[in-house]
Coordinates of C-alpha atoms in Angstrom, one line a residue:
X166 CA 15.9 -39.2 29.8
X167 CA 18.6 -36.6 31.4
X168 CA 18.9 -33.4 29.8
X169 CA 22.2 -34.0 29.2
X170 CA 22.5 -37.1 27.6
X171 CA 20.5 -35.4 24.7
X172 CA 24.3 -34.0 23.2
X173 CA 26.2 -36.3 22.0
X174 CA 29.1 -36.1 23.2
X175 CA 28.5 -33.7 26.2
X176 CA 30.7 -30.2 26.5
X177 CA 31.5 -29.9 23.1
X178 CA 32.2 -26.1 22.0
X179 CA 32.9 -24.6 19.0
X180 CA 36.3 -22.9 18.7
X181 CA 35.7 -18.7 18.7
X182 CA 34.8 -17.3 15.1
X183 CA 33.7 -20.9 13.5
X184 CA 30.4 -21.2 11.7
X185 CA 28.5 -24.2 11.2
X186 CA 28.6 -24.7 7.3
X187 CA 25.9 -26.0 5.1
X188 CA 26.5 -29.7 4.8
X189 CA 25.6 -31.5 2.0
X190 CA 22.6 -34.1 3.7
X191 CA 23.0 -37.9 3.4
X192 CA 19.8 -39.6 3.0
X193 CA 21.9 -43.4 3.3
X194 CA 21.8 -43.7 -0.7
X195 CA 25.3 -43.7 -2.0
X196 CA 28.9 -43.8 -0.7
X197 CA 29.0 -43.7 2.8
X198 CA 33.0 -42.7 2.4
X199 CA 32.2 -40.1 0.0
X200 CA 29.9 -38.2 2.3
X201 CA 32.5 -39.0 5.2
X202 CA 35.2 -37.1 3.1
X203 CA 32.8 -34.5 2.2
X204 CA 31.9 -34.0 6.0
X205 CA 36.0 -33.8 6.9
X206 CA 36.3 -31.4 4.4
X207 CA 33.9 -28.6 5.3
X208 CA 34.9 -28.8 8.7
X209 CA 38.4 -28.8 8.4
X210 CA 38.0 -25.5 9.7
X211 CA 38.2 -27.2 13.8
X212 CA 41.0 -29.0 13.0
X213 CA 41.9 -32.6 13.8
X214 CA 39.5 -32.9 17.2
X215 CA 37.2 -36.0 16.7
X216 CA 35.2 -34.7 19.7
X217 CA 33.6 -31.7 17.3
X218 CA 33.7 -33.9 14.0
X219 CA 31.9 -36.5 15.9
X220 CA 29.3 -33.7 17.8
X221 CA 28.1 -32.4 14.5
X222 CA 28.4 -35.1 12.7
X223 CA 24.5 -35.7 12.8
X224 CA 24.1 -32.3 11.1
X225 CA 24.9 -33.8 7.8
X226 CA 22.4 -36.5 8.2
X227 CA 19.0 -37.1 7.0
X228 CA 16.2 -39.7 6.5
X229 CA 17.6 -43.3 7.4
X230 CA 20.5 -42.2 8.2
X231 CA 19.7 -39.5 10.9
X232 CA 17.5 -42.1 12.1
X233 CA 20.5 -44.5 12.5
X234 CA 23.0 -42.4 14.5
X235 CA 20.3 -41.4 16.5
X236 CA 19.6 -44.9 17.7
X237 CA 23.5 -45.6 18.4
X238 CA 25.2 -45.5 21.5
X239 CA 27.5 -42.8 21.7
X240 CA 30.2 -44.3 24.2
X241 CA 31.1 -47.2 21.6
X242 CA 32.9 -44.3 19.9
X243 CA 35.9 -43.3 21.8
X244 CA 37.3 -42.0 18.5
X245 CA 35.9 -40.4 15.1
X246 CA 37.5 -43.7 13.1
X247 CA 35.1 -45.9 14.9
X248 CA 32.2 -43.9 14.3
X249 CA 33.4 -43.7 10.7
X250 CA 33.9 -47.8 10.6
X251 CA 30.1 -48.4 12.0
X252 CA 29.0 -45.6 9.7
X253 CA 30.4 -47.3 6.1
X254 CA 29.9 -50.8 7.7
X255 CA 26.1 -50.2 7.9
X256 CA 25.5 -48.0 4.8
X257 CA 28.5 -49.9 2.4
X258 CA 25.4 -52.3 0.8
X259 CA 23.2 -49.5 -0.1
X260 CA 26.0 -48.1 -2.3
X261 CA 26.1 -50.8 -4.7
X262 CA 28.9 -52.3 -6.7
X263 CA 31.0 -49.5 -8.8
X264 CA 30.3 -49.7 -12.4
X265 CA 33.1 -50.9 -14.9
X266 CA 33.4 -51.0 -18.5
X267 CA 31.2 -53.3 -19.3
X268 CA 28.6 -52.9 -17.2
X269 CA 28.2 -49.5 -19.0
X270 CA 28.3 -50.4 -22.4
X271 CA 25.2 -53.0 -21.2
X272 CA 23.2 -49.7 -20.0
X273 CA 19.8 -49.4 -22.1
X274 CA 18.0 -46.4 -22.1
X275 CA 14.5 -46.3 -20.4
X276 CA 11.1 -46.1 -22.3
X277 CA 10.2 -43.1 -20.7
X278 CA 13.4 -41.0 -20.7
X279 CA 15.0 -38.9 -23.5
X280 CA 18.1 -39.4 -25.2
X281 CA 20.0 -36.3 -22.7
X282 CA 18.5 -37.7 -19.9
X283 CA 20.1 -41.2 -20.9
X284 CA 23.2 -39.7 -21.8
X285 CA 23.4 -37.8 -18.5
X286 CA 22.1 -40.9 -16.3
X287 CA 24.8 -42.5 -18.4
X288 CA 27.8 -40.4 -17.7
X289 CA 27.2 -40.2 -13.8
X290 CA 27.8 -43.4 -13.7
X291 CA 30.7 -43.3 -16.0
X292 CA 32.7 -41.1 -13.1
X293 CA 31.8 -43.9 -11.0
X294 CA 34.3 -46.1 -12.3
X295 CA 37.4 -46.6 -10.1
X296 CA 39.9 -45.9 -13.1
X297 CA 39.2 -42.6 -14.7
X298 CA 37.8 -43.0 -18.4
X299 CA 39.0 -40.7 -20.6
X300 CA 36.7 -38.6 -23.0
X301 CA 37.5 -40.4 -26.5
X302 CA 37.2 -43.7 -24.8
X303 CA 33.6 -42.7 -22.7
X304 CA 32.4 -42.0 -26.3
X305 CA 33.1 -45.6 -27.6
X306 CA 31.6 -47.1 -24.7
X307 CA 28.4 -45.2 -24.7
X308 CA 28.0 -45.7 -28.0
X309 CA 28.0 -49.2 -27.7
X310 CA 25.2 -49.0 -25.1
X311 CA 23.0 -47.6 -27.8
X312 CA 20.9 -49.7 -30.3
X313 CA 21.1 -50.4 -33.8
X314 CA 19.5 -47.1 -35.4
X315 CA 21.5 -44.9 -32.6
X316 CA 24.7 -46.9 -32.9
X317 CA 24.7 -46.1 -36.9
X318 CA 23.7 -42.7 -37.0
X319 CA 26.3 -41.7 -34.1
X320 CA 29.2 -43.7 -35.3
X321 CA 30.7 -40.6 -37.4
X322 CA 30.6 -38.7 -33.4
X323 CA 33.7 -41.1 -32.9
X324 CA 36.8 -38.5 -32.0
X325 CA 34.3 -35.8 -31.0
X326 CA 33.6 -35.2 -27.2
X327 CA 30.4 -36.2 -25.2
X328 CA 28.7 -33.0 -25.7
X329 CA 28.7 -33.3 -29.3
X330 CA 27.5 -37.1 -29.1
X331 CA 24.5 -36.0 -26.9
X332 CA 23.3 -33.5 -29.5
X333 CA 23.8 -35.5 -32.9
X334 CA 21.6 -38.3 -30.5
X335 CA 19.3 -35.3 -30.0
X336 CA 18.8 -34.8 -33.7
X337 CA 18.6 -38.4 -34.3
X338 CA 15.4 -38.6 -31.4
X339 CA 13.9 -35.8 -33.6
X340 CA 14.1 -37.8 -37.0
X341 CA 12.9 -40.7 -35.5
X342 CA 9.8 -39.1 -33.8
X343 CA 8.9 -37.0 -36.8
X344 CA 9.2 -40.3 -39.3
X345 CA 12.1 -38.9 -41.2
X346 CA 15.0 -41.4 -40.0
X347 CA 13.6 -45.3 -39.9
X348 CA 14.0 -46.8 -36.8
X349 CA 14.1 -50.5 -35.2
X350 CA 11.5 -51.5 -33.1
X351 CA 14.0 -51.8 -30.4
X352 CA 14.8 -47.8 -30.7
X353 CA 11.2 -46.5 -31.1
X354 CA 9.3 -48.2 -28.4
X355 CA 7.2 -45.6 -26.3
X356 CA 8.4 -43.0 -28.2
X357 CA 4.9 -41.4 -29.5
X358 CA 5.2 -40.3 -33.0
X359 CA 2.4 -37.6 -34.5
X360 CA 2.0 -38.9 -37.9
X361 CA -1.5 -36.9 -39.1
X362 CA -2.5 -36.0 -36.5
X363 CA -2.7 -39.3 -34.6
X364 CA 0.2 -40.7 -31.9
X365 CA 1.7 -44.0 -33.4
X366 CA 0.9 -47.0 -31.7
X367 CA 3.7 -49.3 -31.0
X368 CA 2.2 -51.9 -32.8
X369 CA 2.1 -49.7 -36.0
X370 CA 4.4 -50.3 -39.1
X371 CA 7.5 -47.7 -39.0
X372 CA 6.5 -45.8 -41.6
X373 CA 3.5 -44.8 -39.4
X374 CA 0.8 -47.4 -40.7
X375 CA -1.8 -48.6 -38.5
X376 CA -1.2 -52.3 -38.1
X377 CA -4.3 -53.1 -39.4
X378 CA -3.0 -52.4 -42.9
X379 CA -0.6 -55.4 -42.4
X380 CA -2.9 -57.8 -41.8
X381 CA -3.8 -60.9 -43.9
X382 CA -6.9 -60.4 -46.2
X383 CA -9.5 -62.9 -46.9
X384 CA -9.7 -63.8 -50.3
X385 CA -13.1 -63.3 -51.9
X386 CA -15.1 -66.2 -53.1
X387 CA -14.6 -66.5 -56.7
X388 CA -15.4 -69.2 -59.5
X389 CA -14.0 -72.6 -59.2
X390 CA -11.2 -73.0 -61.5
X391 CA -11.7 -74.6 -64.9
X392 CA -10.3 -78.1 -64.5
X393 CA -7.1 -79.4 -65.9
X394 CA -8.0 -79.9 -69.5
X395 CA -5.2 -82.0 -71.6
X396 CA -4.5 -79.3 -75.1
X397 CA -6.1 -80.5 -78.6
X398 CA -3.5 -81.7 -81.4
X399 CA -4.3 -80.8 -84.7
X400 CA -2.1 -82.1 -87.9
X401 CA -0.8 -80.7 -91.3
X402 CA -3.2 -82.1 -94.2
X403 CA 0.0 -82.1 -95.7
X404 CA 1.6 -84.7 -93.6
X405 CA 0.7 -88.4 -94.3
X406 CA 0.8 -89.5 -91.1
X407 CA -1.2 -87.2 -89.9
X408 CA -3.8 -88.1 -92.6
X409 CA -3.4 -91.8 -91.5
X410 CA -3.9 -90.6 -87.6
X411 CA -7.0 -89.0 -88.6
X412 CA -8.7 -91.5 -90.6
X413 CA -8.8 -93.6 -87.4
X414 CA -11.6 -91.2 -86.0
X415 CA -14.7 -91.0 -87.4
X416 CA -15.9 -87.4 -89.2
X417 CA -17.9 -85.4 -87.3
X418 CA -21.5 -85.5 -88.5
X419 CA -23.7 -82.3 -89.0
X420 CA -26.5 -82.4 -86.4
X421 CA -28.5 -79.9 -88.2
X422 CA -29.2 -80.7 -92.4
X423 CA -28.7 -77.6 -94.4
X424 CA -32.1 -76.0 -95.3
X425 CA -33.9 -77.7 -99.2
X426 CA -34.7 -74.9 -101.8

């Protein structure tokens, strides 16, 4: 390969006095036309000349995308714009779709991350969304992305702004960890809780049980019932019929004869 065909595009000079700032590096995760407006603006300082913007434009690059300009052609690109249209064409998919309302009140909270990391995950995606959300209305929507034992404890937070909601969720981690504040199983899962010393097992009762305490118990062998014995009737002496009723049976004789003086 000639020497010269390694700058792209040849005899490209910075104007006198003009540094090369520090660019913030695209990796080819994200918005391609974010980083493209982020590239235009730190080097806004050479003007409106699409033979710098383009020269330096691989400065801001890194990983896959580095790799990708690297393998392009430099003479398709008579002008910056068509750089820029191959540039988003290519790296547009690996953006993904912008989040809306309701994909973010459908957000769930990973096992392993805390409340503030959720909340934070939460809100970057929140700026995401094309129209601006404003603060009481991010509130209501995160919120409803929490479960039931989250969603009741942090419904008085309504009004108040997101700070305030990611420290009352704070609190609300703590209660549940430490057993104070009882939790659905849909809240507590992976969260270890240090209930005597021990770390509670998912499969444990919420109140810190082992689930072996739950578990059906064999009942022990006992004595066969007494059958199903139909209750004597006895009758008043002092009712005839009675006395008639037990005439018909005969009197009970004495098996054993009373002892002769």
């Amino acid at each position: 390969m000639p020497y010269k065909e390694l700058f792209v595009p040849p005899d490209v000079r910075l104007p006198g006095g003009f540094k090369v700032p520090r660019f913030n590096l695209y990796d080819g995760c994200g918005d391609p036309v974010a980083h493209l407006r982020d590239y235009c603006s730190e080097m806004r300082g050479v003007g409106k000349k699409d033979d710098l913007l383009m020269a330096y434009f691989s400065k801001s690059l890194t990983g896959a995308a580095l790799e990708w300009h690297n393998r392009q052609d430099a003479a398709k690109w008579p002008t910056l714009g068509d750089m820029a249209q191959d540039f988003v064409r290519y790296f547009q998919y690996r953006s993904g779709v912008a989040p809306d309302c309701s994909s973010l009140s459908k957000m769930e909270k990973k096992p392993e991350e805390s409340f503030r990391e959720f909340g934070l995950r939460w809100r970057e995606q929140a700026v995401r969304v094309s129209t601006p959300i404003g603060e009481e209305e991010m509130v209501k929507l995160f919120l409803q992305a929490q479960g039931p034992t989250y969603f009741s404890h942090l419904i008085t937070t309504l009004g108040k702004t997101f700070n305030d909601v990611l420290k009352m969720g704070e609190l609300v981690e703590e209660g549940i960890k430490s057993g104070k504040i009882m939790s659905c199983s849909k809240d507590i899962q992976n969260i270890p809780v240090s209930l005597g010393g021990r770390k509670k097992n998912r499969k444990d009762d919420p109140m810190g049980l082992p689930a072996q305490y739950f578990q059906p118990r064999h009942r022990p062998h006992g004595y066969p019932c007494a059958p199903n014995v139909p209750p004597q009737c006895y009758f008043s002496p002092h009712n005839s019929q009675s006395r008639t009723s037990l005439s018909q049976y005969p009197a009970p004789q004495n098996a054993y004869p009373p002892p002769q003086a």
